[in-house]
């Protein structure tokens, strides 16, 4: 009997595994075909995923009939997306965006909700409460569509990208209040033990404070410990653990999982391991977001659309047009240029993924029927499908530019280097020429497409990327390199990045070009094998030649240079110890308090 039960259980598990494999094969195969086609047509991957879902879903070919369960898993993609966005936003930057988040973002949600409620009342026989529940849902935009677009185009950190993100962030923050409003409007019997809205707000504040404290006193020390082992698998596990822990905490309190992941990202935004975490989590985010859009497509009830095609199409067009007009007007009121305001309206014109959450809640609250949920779900899906076309229109206005990365090779295919040179401008070119002359194989990295193109004209292969990122250095072969030389201009190399690079590649020698004296003082000398002020040697060489042409004795020139270098080093040590740029001023030649030096010519 026990053997039969075990065999039956084994057979059931085997059947479930086979079913999952078959579903995965169908989903990924359809996604691959549609996405390749729509990429080729220049319409973007999102529309491909949506139509692939429609094709294989229960209202298409019915190859798969579990759209809701797939959507539940795929929502983790949105959670990971918000975590990665949080990593880009240090608390100081978030504070700087507070006007756009709580001003522009709040007005967008309120004004759009009221206007769309009017649209729903005009186009249906809904009660005011039902229309308002639908209007609030449609006021939200698709974080899962817009943010990846801004990131892939390198526009997230631009003024347009920051304002667009601020609006999306407030929309995500508003999920809890909107769910509370739906609960207040509910005609369903109260659920025993369900917490009231004000208690959920207190939970949210306490959870955010707890996550911030955990990040400072638990996660950062944990990442430091993981960094010492330099094992990428541990970073992946730590990153996913962080996301899931924060999301699970929020979900257990009845709050948005995406909000918890975002807070987790923000609290790690100042960590030196930020770029490593970003690189490790991003592949999971990409796969799950694709699965999310597949699931949305699968849930599109084609029968409902075909039964009322004019209503679905008309409502989708009205939704997009209304949001474009309102967001354009609000953005102009906040000082955004006419062109950028129009592009921002296009970016945020579609319905969002959280609309499905609010629709389900409204249905449970007996505000709308299940047929209405399917109908407006189709409106949201259709509005999402317009986004790739609207983005093509936005590019005509210069608001979304083609990414410079698309035609640039990253360093993942570079041969094993003896040295990695980051920055191939006038400084890096000289360094690379000398190392190449000594038969040391070098890998060149630069983040400026124009510089890469110029170097290519002279036969130099330069790879595109941010050479200060640990993950990109690892792609370039830094684990095997004998030296890493930072020859890039400016002061982007700081102690946080330097510490992460040193811990990731302890065997490599690290040399840095420094912008000026302040930059030297700001870097931890113990983390570097050498620093080189970019103008020091050329200035000394110029002074030597000038003294020689004035016919000063070579011995005196050598003595002056030796004394200057000694005083400069001593002064740097004093400035570093005292933390004051003015320390050791008496060591400079030509000051009133300068130390004595016999600069007379030898006899």
Coordinates of N, CA and C in Angstrom, one line a residue, residues 227-419:
X227 N 32.4 40.1 0.1 CA 33.4 40.7 -0.8 C 34.8 40.1 -0.6
X228 N 35.1 39.7 0.7 CA 36.5 39.2 0.9 C 36.7 37.8 0.3
X229 N 35.6 37.1 0.0 CA 35.7 35.8 -0.6 C 35.8 36.0 -2.2
X230 N 35.4 37.1 -2.7 CA 35.4 37.4 -4.1 C 34.7 36.3 -4.9
X231 N 33.6 35.7 -4.4 CA 32.9 34.7 -5.1 C 31.6 35.3 -5.6
X232 N 31.4 35.3 -7.0 CA 30.2 35.9 -7.6 C 29.0 35.3 -7.1
X233 N 29.0 33.9 -6.9 CA 27.8 33.2 -6.6 C 27.3 33.7 -5.2
X234 N 28.2 34.1 -4.3 CA 27.7 34.6 -3.0 C 27.1 36.0 -3.2
X235 N 27.6 36.8 -4.1 CA 26.9 38.1 -4.3 C 25.5 37.9 -4.9
X236 N 25.4 36.9 -5.8 CA 24.0 36.6 -6.4 C 23.1 36.2 -5.3
X237 N 23.5 35.3 -4.4 CA 22.7 34.8 -3.3 C 22.3 35.9 -2.4
X238 N 23.3 36.7 -2.0 CA 23.1 37.9 -1.1 C 22.1 38.9 -1.7
X239 N 22.3 39.2 -3.0 CA 21.4 40.1 -3.6 C 20.0 39.6 -3.7
X240 N 19.8 38.4 -4.1 CA 18.4 37.8 -4.1 C 17.8 37.7 -2.7
X241 N 18.6 37.3 -1.8 CA 18.2 37.2 -0.4 C 17.7 38.6 0.1
X242 N 18.4 39.6 -0.2 CA 18.0 41.0 0.2 C 16.7 41.4 -0.4
X243 N 16.5 41.1 -1.7 CA 15.3 41.5 -2.4 C 14.1 40.7 -1.8
X244 N 14.2 39.4 -1.7 CA 13.1 38.6 -1.3 C 12.8 38.8 0.2
X245 N 13.8 39.1 1.0 CA 13.5 39.4 2.4 C 12.7 40.7 2.6
X246 N 13.1 41.7 1.9 CA 12.4 43.0 2.0 C 11.0 42.9 1.4
X247 N 10.8 42.2 0.2 CA 9.5 42.0 -0.4 C 8.6 41.2 0.5
X248 N 9.2 40.1 1.1 CA 8.4 39.2 2.0 C 7.9 40.0 3.2
X249 N 8.7 40.8 3.8 CA 8.3 41.6 4.9 C 7.1 42.5 4.6
X250 N 7.2 43.2 3.5 CA 6.1 44.1 3.1 C 4.9 43.3 2.8
X251 N 5.0 42.2 2.1 CA 3.8 41.4 1.7 C 3.1 40.8 3.0
X252 N 3.9 40.4 4.0 CA 3.4 39.9 5.2 C 2.5 40.9 6.0
X253 N 2.8 42.2 5.7 CA 2.1 43.3 6.4 C 1.0 43.8 5.5
X254 N 0.8 43.2 4.3 CA -0.3 43.6 3.4 C 0.1 44.8 2.6
X255 N 1.4 45.1 2.4 CA 1.9 46.2 1.7 C 2.5 45.8 0.3
X256 N 2.9 46.7 -0.5 CA 3.5 46.5 -1.8 C 4.8 45.8 -1.7
X257 N 5.0 44.6 -2.3 CA 6.3 44.0 -2.4 C 7.3 44.9 -3.1
X258 N 6.9 45.5 -4.2 CA 7.8 46.4 -4.9 C 8.3 47.5 -4.1
X259 N 7.5 48.1 -3.2 CA 8.0 49.2 -2.3 C 9.1 48.7 -1.4
X260 N 8.9 47.5 -0.9 CA 9.9 46.9 0.0 C 11.3 46.7 -0.7
X261 N 11.2 46.2 -2.0 CA 12.4 46.0 -2.8 C 13.0 47.3 -3.1
X262 N 12.2 48.3 -3.4 CA 12.8 49.7 -3.7 C 13.5 50.2 -2.5
X263 N 13.0 50.1 -1.3 CA 13.6 50.6 -0.1 C 14.9 49.8 0.1
X264 N 14.9 48.5 -0.1 CA 16.1 47.7 0.0 C 17.2 48.2 -0.9
X265 N 16.8 48.6 -2.1 CA 17.8 49.1 -3.1 C 18.4 50.5 -2.7
X266 N 17.5 51.3 -2.2 CA 17.9 52.7 -1.7 C 18.9 52.6 -0.6
X267 N 18.7 51.6 0.3 CA 19.6 51.5 1.5 C 20.9 50.9 1.1
X268 N 21.0 50.4 -0.1 CA 22.3 49.9 -0.5 C 22.9 50.7 -1.6
X269 N 22.3 51.9 -1.9 CA 22.7 52.7 -3.0 C 24.1 53.3 -2.8
X270 N 24.5 53.5 -1.5 CA 25.8 54.1 -1.2 C 26.8 53.0 -0.9
X271 N 26.5 51.7 -1.1 CA 27.4 50.7 -0.8 C 28.4 50.6 -2.0
X272 N 29.7 50.3 -1.7 CA 30.7 50.1 -2.7 C 30.4 48.8 -3.6
X273 N 29.5 48.0 -3.2 CA 29.1 46.8 -3.9 C 27.9 47.0 -4.8
X274 N 27.4 48.2 -4.9 CA 26.2 48.5 -5.6 C 26.2 47.9 -7.1
X275 N 27.3 48.2 -7.8 CA 27.4 47.8 -9.2 C 27.5 46.3 -9.3
X276 N 28.1 45.6 -8.3 CA 28.2 44.2 -8.4 C 26.8 43.5 -8.2
X277 N 26.0 44.1 -7.2 CA 24.7 43.6 -7.0 C 23.8 43.8 -8.2
X278 N 23.9 45.0 -8.8 CA 23.2 45.3 -10.0 C 23.4 44.3 -11.1
X279 N 24.7 44.0 -11.4 CA 25.0 43.1 -12.4 C 24.5 41.7 -12.2
X280 N 24.5 41.3 -10.9 CA 24.1 39.9 -10.5 C 22.6 39.7 -10.6
X281 N 21.8 40.8 -10.2 CA 20.4 40.6 -10.1 C 19.7 40.9 -11.5
X282 N 20.3 41.7 -12.3 CA 19.7 42.2 -13.6 C 19.2 41.0 -14.5
X283 N 20.0 40.0 -14.7 CA 19.5 38.9 -15.6 C 18.2 38.3 -15.1
X284 N 18.0 38.1 -13.8 CA 16.8 37.6 -13.2 C 15.6 38.5 -13.5
X285 N 15.9 39.8 -13.3 CA 14.9 40.8 -13.6 C 14.4 40.8 -15.1
X286 N 15.4 40.7 -16.0 CA 15.0 40.7 -17.4 C 14.1 39.5 -17.8
X287 N 14.5 38.3 -17.3 CA 13.7 37.1 -17.6 C 12.3 37.2 -17.0
X288 N 12.2 37.6 -15.8 CA 10.9 37.6 -15.1 C 10.0 38.8 -15.6
X289 N 10.6 39.9 -16.0 CA 9.8 40.9 -16.6 C 9.2 40.4 -18.0
X290 N 10.0 39.7 -18.8 CA 9.4 39.2 -20.0 C 8.3 38.2 -19.7
X291 N 8.5 37.4 -18.6 CA 7.4 36.5 -18.3 C 6.1 37.2 -17.8
X292 N 6.4 38.4 -17.1 CA 5.2 39.2 -16.7 C 4.4 39.6 -17.9
X293 N 5.0 40.1 -18.9 CA 4.3 40.6 -20.1 C 3.6 39.5 -20.9
X294 N 4.3 38.3 -20.8 CA 3.6 37.1 -21.4 C 2.3 36.8 -20.7
X295 N 2.4 36.9 -19.3 CA 1.2 36.6 -18.5 C 0.1 37.6 -18.8
X296 N 0.5 38.9 -18.9 CA -0.5 39.9 -19.2 C -1.2 39.6 -20.5
X297 N -0.4 39.2 -21.5 CA -1.0 38.9 -22.8 C -1.9 37.7 -22.7
X298 N -1.6 36.7 -21.9 CA -2.4 35.5 -21.8 C -3.7 35.8 -21.1
X299 N -3.8 36.8 -20.3 CA -5.0 37.2 -19.6 C -5.9 38.1 -20.4
X300 N -5.5 38.5 -21.6 CA -6.3 39.3 -22.5 C -7.5 38.5 -23.0
X301 N -8.7 38.7 -22.7 CA -9.8 38.0 -23.1 C -10.2 38.5 -24.5
X302 N -9.7 37.7 -25.5 CA -10.0 38.1 -26.9 C -11.5 38.2 -27.2
X303 N -12.2 37.3 -26.6 CA -13.7 37.3 -26.8 C -14.3 38.6 -26.4
X304 N -13.9 39.1 -25.2 CA -14.5 40.4 -24.8 C -14.1 41.5 -25.7
X305 N -12.9 41.5 -26.2 CA -12.5 42.5 -27.2 C -13.3 42.4 -28.5
X306 N -13.5 41.2 -28.9 CA -14.2 41.0 -30.2 C -15.7 41.3 -30.0
X307 N -16.2 41.1 -28.8 CA -17.6 41.4 -28.5 C -17.9 42.9 -28.5
X308 N -16.9 43.7 -28.0 CA -17.1 45.1 -27.9 C -15.8 45.8 -28.4
X309 N -15.4 45.6 -29.6 CA -14.2 46.1 -30.1 C -14.1 47.6 -30.1
X310 N -15.2 48.3 -30.5 CA -15.2 49.7 -30.5 C -15.0 50.4 -29.1
X311 N -15.6 49.7 -28.1 CA -15.5 50.3 -26.8 C -14.1 50.1 -26.3
X312 N -13.5 48.9 -26.4 CA -12.1 48.7 -26.0 C -11.1 49.6 -26.7
X313 N -11.2 49.7 -28.0 CA -10.3 50.5 -28.7 C -10.5 52.0 -28.4
X314 N -11.8 52.4 -28.3 CA -12.1 53.8 -28.0 C -11.6 54.2 -26.6
X315 N -11.9 53.3 -25.7 CA -11.5 53.6 -24.3 C -10.0 53.6 -24.2
X316 N -9.3 52.8 -24.9 CA -7.8 52.8 -24.8 C -7.2 54.0 -25.4
X317 N -7.8 54.5 -26.6 CA -7.4 55.7 -27.2 C -7.7 56.9 -26.3
X318 N -8.9 56.9 -25.7 CA -9.2 58.0 -24.8 C -8.3 58.1 -23.6
X319 N -8.0 56.9 -23.0 CA -7.1 56.8 -21.9 C -5.7 57.4 -22.2
X320 N -5.1 57.0 -23.3 CA -3.8 57.5 -23.7 C -3.9 59.0 -24.0
X321 N -4.9 59.4 -24.7 CA -5.0 60.9 -25.0 C -5.1 61.7 -23.8
X322 N -6.0 61.2 -22.9 CA -6.2 62.0 -21.6 C -5.0 62.1 -20.8
X323 N -4.3 61.0 -20.6 CA -3.1 61.0 -19.8 C -2.0 61.9 -20.4
X324 N -1.8 61.8 -21.8 CA -0.8 62.6 -22.4 C -1.1 64.1 -22.2
X325 N -2.4 64.5 -22.3 CA -2.8 65.9 -22.2 C -2.6 66.4 -20.7
X326 N -3.0 65.6 -19.8 CA -2.9 66.0 -18.4 C -1.4 66.0 -17.9
X327 N -0.6 65.0 -18.3 CA 0.8 65.0 -17.8 C 1.6 66.1 -18.5
X328 N 1.2 66.3 -19.8 CA 1.9 67.5 -20.5 C 1.6 68.8 -19.7
X329 N 0.4 69.0 -19.4 CA 0.0 70.3 -18.7 C 0.7 70.4 -17.3
X330 N 0.7 69.3 -16.6 CA 1.3 69.3 -15.3 C 2.8 69.5 -15.4
X331 N 3.5 68.8 -16.3 CA 4.9 68.9 -16.5 C 5.3 70.4 -16.9
X332 N 4.5 71.0 -17.8 CA 4.8 72.4 -18.1 C 4.6 73.3 -16.9
X333 N 3.6 73.0 -16.0 CA 3.5 73.8 -14.8 C 4.6 73.7 -13.9
X334 N 5.4 72.6 -14.0 CA 6.5 72.3 -13.1 C 7.8 72.7 -13.8
X335 N 7.7 73.5 -14.9 CA 8.9 74.1 -15.5 C 9.6 73.2 -16.6
X336 N 8.9 72.1 -17.0 CA 9.5 71.2 -18.0 C 9.3 71.9 -19.4
X337 N 10.3 71.7 -20.2 CA 10.2 72.3 -21.6 C 9.0 71.7 -22.3
X338 N 8.6 72.3 -23.4 CA 7.4 71.8 -24.1 C 7.7 70.5 -24.7
X339 N 8.9 70.3 -25.3 CA 9.2 69.0 -26.0 C 9.3 67.9 -24.9
X340 N 10.0 68.2 -23.8 CA 10.2 67.1 -22.8 C 8.9 66.8 -22.1
X341 N 8.0 67.8 -21.9 CA 6.7 67.5 -21.3 C 5.9 66.6 -22.2
X342 N 5.9 66.9 -23.5 CA 5.2 66.0 -24.4 C 5.7 64.6 -24.4
X343 N 7.0 64.4 -24.4 CA 7.6 63.1 -24.4 C 7.3 62.4 -23.1
X344 N 7.3 63.2 -22.0 CA 6.9 62.6 -20.7 C 5.5 62.1 -20.7
X345 N 4.6 62.8 -21.3 CA 3.2 62.4 -21.4 C 3.1 61.1 -22.2
X346 N 3.8 61.0 -23.3 CA 3.8 59.8 -24.1 C 4.4 58.6 -23.3
X347 N 5.5 58.8 -22.6 CA 6.1 57.7 -21.8 C 5.1 57.2 -20.7
X348 N 4.3 58.0 -20.1 CA 3.4 57.6 -19.0 C 1.9 57.4 -19.4
X349 N 1.7 57.3 -20.7 CA 0.3 57.4 -21.2 C -0.5 56.0 -21.0
X350 N 0.2 54.9 -20.9 CA -0.4 53.6 -20.9 C -0.9 53.3 -19.5
X351 N -1.8 52.3 -19.4 CA -2.2 51.7 -18.1 C -1.1 50.9 -17.6
X352 N -1.1 50.6 -16.3 CA 0.0 49.9 -15.7 C -0.4 48.5 -15.1
X353 N 0.7 47.8 -14.7 CA 0.5 46.5 -14.2 C -0.2 46.4 -12.9
X354 N -0.1 47.5 -12.1 CA -0.8 47.5 -10.8 C -2.4 47.7 -11.0
X355 N -2.8 48.1 -12.2 CA -4.2 48.2 -12.5 C -4.9 46.8 -12.3
X356 N -4.2 45.7 -12.7 CA -4.7 44.4 -12.5 C -4.9 44.0 -11.0
X357 N -4.0 44.5 -10.2 CA -4.2 44.3 -8.7 C -5.4 45.1 -8.2
X358 N -5.6 46.3 -8.6 CA -6.7 47.1 -8.2 C -8.0 46.6 -8.7
X359 N -8.0 46.2 -10.0 CA -9.2 45.6 -10.6 C -9.7 44.4 -9.8
X360 N -8.7 43.5 -9.4 CA -9.0 42.3 -8.6 C -9.6 42.7 -7.3
X361 N -9.0 43.7 -6.7 CA -9.5 44.2 -5.4 C -10.9 44.8 -5.5
X362 N -11.2 45.5 -6.6 CA -12.5 46.1 -6.8 C -13.5 45.0 -7.0
X363 N -13.1 44.0 -7.7 CA -14.0 42.9 -7.9 C -14.4 42.2 -6.6
X364 N -13.4 42.0 -5.8 CA -13.6 41.4 -4.4 C -14.5 42.3 -3.6
X365 N -14.4 43.6 -3.8 CA -15.2 44.5 -3.0 C -16.6 44.7 -3.6
X366 N -16.9 43.9 -4.6 CA -18.3 43.9 -5.3 C -18.6 45.3 -5.9
X367 N -17.5 46.0 -6.3 CA -17.7 47.3 -7.0 C -17.9 47.1 -8.5
X368 N -17.2 46.1 -9.1 CA -17.3 45.8 -10.5 C -17.5 44.3 -10.7
X369 N -18.1 43.9 -11.8 CA -18.3 42.5 -12.1 C -17.1 41.9 -12.8
X370 N -17.0 40.6 -12.9 CA -15.8 40.0 -13.5 C -15.7 40.3 -15.0
X371 N -16.9 40.5 -15.6 CA -16.8 40.8 -17.1 C -16.2 42.2 -17.3
X372 N -16.5 43.2 -16.3 CA -16.0 44.5 -16.4 C -14.4 44.5 -16.2
X373 N -14.0 43.6 -15.3 CA -12.6 43.4 -15.0 C -11.9 43.0 -16.3
X374 N -12.5 42.0 -17.0 CA -11.9 41.5 -18.3 C -11.9 42.6 -19.3
X375 N -13.0 43.4 -19.4 CA -13.1 44.5 -20.4 C -12.0 45.5 -20.2
X376 N -11.8 46.0 -18.9 CA -10.9 47.0 -18.7 C -9.4 46.5 -18.6
X377 N -9.3 45.2 -18.3 CA -8.0 44.5 -18.5 C -7.5 44.6 -19.9
X378 N -8.5 44.4 -20.8 CA -8.2 44.5 -22.3 C -7.8 45.9 -22.6
X379 N -8.4 46.9 -22.0 CA -8.1 48.3 -22.3 C -6.7 48.6 -21.8
X380 N -6.3 48.1 -20.6 CA -4.9 48.3 -20.1 C -3.9 47.6 -21.1
X381 N -4.2 46.4 -21.4 CA -3.3 45.7 -22.3 C -3.1 46.4 -23.6
X382 N -4.2 46.8 -24.2 CA -4.1 47.5 -25.5 C -3.4 48.8 -25.4
X383 N -3.5 49.5 -24.3 CA -2.8 50.8 -24.1 C -1.3 50.5 -23.9
X384 N -1.0 49.4 -23.2 CA 0.4 49.0 -23.1 C 1.0 48.7 -24.5
X385 N 0.2 48.1 -25.4 CA 0.7 47.7 -26.7 C 1.0 49.0 -27.5
X386 N 0.4 50.1 -27.2 CA 0.6 51.4 -27.9 C 2.0 52.0 -27.6
X387 N 2.6 51.6 -26.4 CA 3.8 52.2 -26.0 C 4.9 52.2 -27.0
X388 N 5.3 51.0 -27.6 CA 6.4 51.0 -28.5 C 6.2 52.0 -29.7
X389 N 4.9 52.1 -30.2 CA 4.6 53.1 -31.2 C 4.8 54.5 -30.8
X390 N 4.3 54.8 -29.5 CA 4.5 56.1 -29.0 C 5.9 56.4 -28.7
X391 N 6.8 55.4 -28.4 CA 8.2 55.7 -28.2 C 8.9 56.0 -29.5
X392 N 8.4 55.4 -30.6 CA 8.9 55.8 -31.9 C 8.6 57.2 -32.2
X393 N 7.4 57.6 -31.8 CA 7.0 59.0 -32.0 C 7.9 59.9 -31.1
X394 N 8.1 59.5 -29.9 CA 8.9 60.3 -28.9 C 10.4 60.5 -29.5
X395 N 10.9 59.5 -30.1 CA 12.2 59.7 -30.7 C 12.3 60.8 -31.7
X396 N 11.2 61.0 -32.4 CA 11.2 62.1 -33.4 C 11.3 63.4 -32.7
X397 N 10.9 63.5 -31.5 CA 11.0 64.7 -30.7 C 12.3 64.8 -29.9
X398 N 13.1 63.8 -30.1 CA 14.4 63.9 -29.4 C 14.4 63.6 -28.0
X399 N 13.2 63.0 -27.5 CA 13.1 62.8 -26.0 C 13.8 61.5 -25.6
X400 N 13.8 60.5 -26.5 CA 14.4 59.2 -26.2 C 15.3 58.9 -27.3
X401 N 16.6 58.8 -27.0 CA 17.6 58.6 -28.0 C 18.1 57.2 -28.0
X402 N 18.5 56.8 -29.2 CA 19.0 55.4 -29.3 C 20.3 55.3 -28.4
X403 N 20.4 54.1 -27.8 CA 21.5 53.9 -26.9 C 22.8 53.8 -27.6
X404 N 23.8 54.4 -27.0 CA 25.1 54.4 -27.6 C 25.8 53.0 -27.5
X405 N 25.2 52.2 -26.6 CA 25.8 50.9 -26.3 C 25.5 49.9 -27.5
X406 N 24.5 50.1 -28.2 CA 24.0 49.1 -29.2 C 25.1 48.7 -30.2
X407 N 25.9 49.7 -30.6 CA 26.9 49.3 -31.6 C 28.3 49.4 -31.1
X408 N 28.4 49.2 -29.7 CA 29.7 49.2 -29.1 C 29.9 47.9 -28.4
X409 N 31.1 47.3 -28.6 CA 31.4 46.0 -28.0 C 31.8 46.2 -26.5
X410 N 31.2 45.4 -25.7 CA 31.6 45.3 -24.3 C 32.9 44.5 -24.2
X411 N 33.5 44.5 -23.0 CA 34.8 43.7 -22.9 C 34.7 42.2 -22.6
X412 N 33.4 41.7 -22.7 CA 33.3 40.3 -22.3 C 34.1 39.4 -23.3
X413 N 34.3 39.8 -24.5 CA 35.0 39.0 -25.5 C 36.5 39.3 -25.7
X414 N 37.0 40.2 -24.7 CA 38.4 40.6 -24.8 C 39.3 39.4 -24.5
X415 N 40.5 39.4 -25.2 CA 41.5 38.4 -24.8 C 42.0 38.6 -23.4
X416 N 42.6 37.6 -22.8 CA 43.1 37.7 -21.4 C 44.2 38.7 -21.4
X417 N 44.1 39.7 -20.5 CA 45.0 40.9 -20.6 C 46.1 40.7 -19.5
X418 N 47.3 41.3 -19.8 CA 48.3 41.5 -18.8 C 48.0 42.7 -18.0
X419 N 47.3 43.7 -18.6 CA 47.0 44.9 -17.9 C 45.7 45.4 -18.5

